[in-house]
Amino acid sequence: MYKLTHFLIIALLLTNSCTKDDLVNNYPAAVRFNITGRLLEGKQINCIAADDKGNVFIASGKELYYANNRILKSYTLDFPVLDIAIAPDETVWIGTNGGGLGHLDSKGFEWYTIANAGLPRDYVRNVKTGKDGKVWFSCSAFNIGGLGVFDGNKFEFLTPENSPLNQNMINNIEIDQEGRVYIATTGTVGRTNIYRISDKSWDCLGDEKGTFYWIWSFTVSPSGIIYVVEDFSLSSSFNTNKLFEFNDNKWQRVETNDISRLGFFAKVKSDKRNYCWLAASGDHSAILHVYDGESWKSSPEGIFPDDFFTAIEVDSNNNIWVGTYENGVFILNQ
């Protein structure tokens, strides 16, 4: 009896140890490339947004869809949708090309434009919402506008004239779990910076005169690691795109020799395990690469069609939603 009890205790300890080692932040450590869902086949996907309550919104052209493994509702807008953000109150903020900033709640749509809200343009490229309900959005062009902030009552626009920004154009916005806001400036090549905003405090994460050539996409992991693709799409040289991470208060390049080329305008997204998902392309199909902090894993050639990815999002269960240019949305359960 003693030997049997002793054996069961050892077996239980080994089982618990294996279970713990197979989890990262309470999610399975293994990366899975099995396609477990498809939505909006044949559609061009502009953007995808998900929140921690299971809500997912997808935009395709002027169409806005509410989804949860299947399309539950759709709306037809007057302008193409460029970005979506789901607020803590589960209402939706929408950036458009020509319609300004939209807000969808149970009463319907409300629009903020040049005419009624003093926006610099009716073109809103990026939009994110903080835990405090503030809406952060880019409303800019070269030497015009900047970073917009709406607190529910008034709009404020931050520019190089009234803030630390080194350029008017904002090309990406992220908000971390602590509520800190991160933005990437663009406009003039070689002058791109990442700024971190906490309350009224600003930090330039690099050289104030310019840190990167250009940034099309960056992401902030749950642990605070920033992954950035330095993009040379606008360059006439033969420079190749590079992946950097910001960790321990410094930028360092992530080695990518073992994966296929980093395509122009490549998208990156961190999942809930701090893994970095990178959209790329192979010889005959789109490919997803995943960096777990130590090594890379790649989806087999041919799983995805000969297309390119336009959006990557992570839902409340750490499932990966990827949008494509002409083949809709693919869902990968993790």
PDB file of C-alpha atoms in Angstrom, residues 36 65 88 93 155 189 194 201 223 237 283 292:
ATOM      1  CA  THR A  36     -10.307  25.916 -37.506  1.00  0.00           C
ATOM      2  CA  TYR A  65     -19.376  42.722 -39.483  1.00  0.00           C
ATOM      3  CA  PRO A  88     -14.609  48.888 -22.582  1.00  0.00           C
ATOM      4  CA  TRP A  93     -15.136  53.239 -32.733  1.00  0.00           C
ATOM      5  CA  PHE A 155     -11.322  66.571 -28.818  1.00  0.00           C
ATOM      6  CA  VAL A 189      11.856  58.291 -44.124  1.00  0.00           C
ATOM      7  CA  ILE A 194       8.015  55.043 -31.252  1.00  0.00           C
ATOM      8  CA  SER A 201       4.378  61.877 -19.600  1.00  0.00           C
ATOM      9  CA  SER A 223       4.825  41.647 -20.778  1.00  0.00           C
ATOM     10  CA  SER A 237      17.921  50.559 -52.226  1.00  0.00           C
ATOM     11  CA  ASP A 283       6.841  31.134 -53.113  1.00  0.00           C
ATOM     12  CA  ASP A 292       8.402  32.569 -29.070  1.00  0.00           C
TER      13      ASP A 292
END
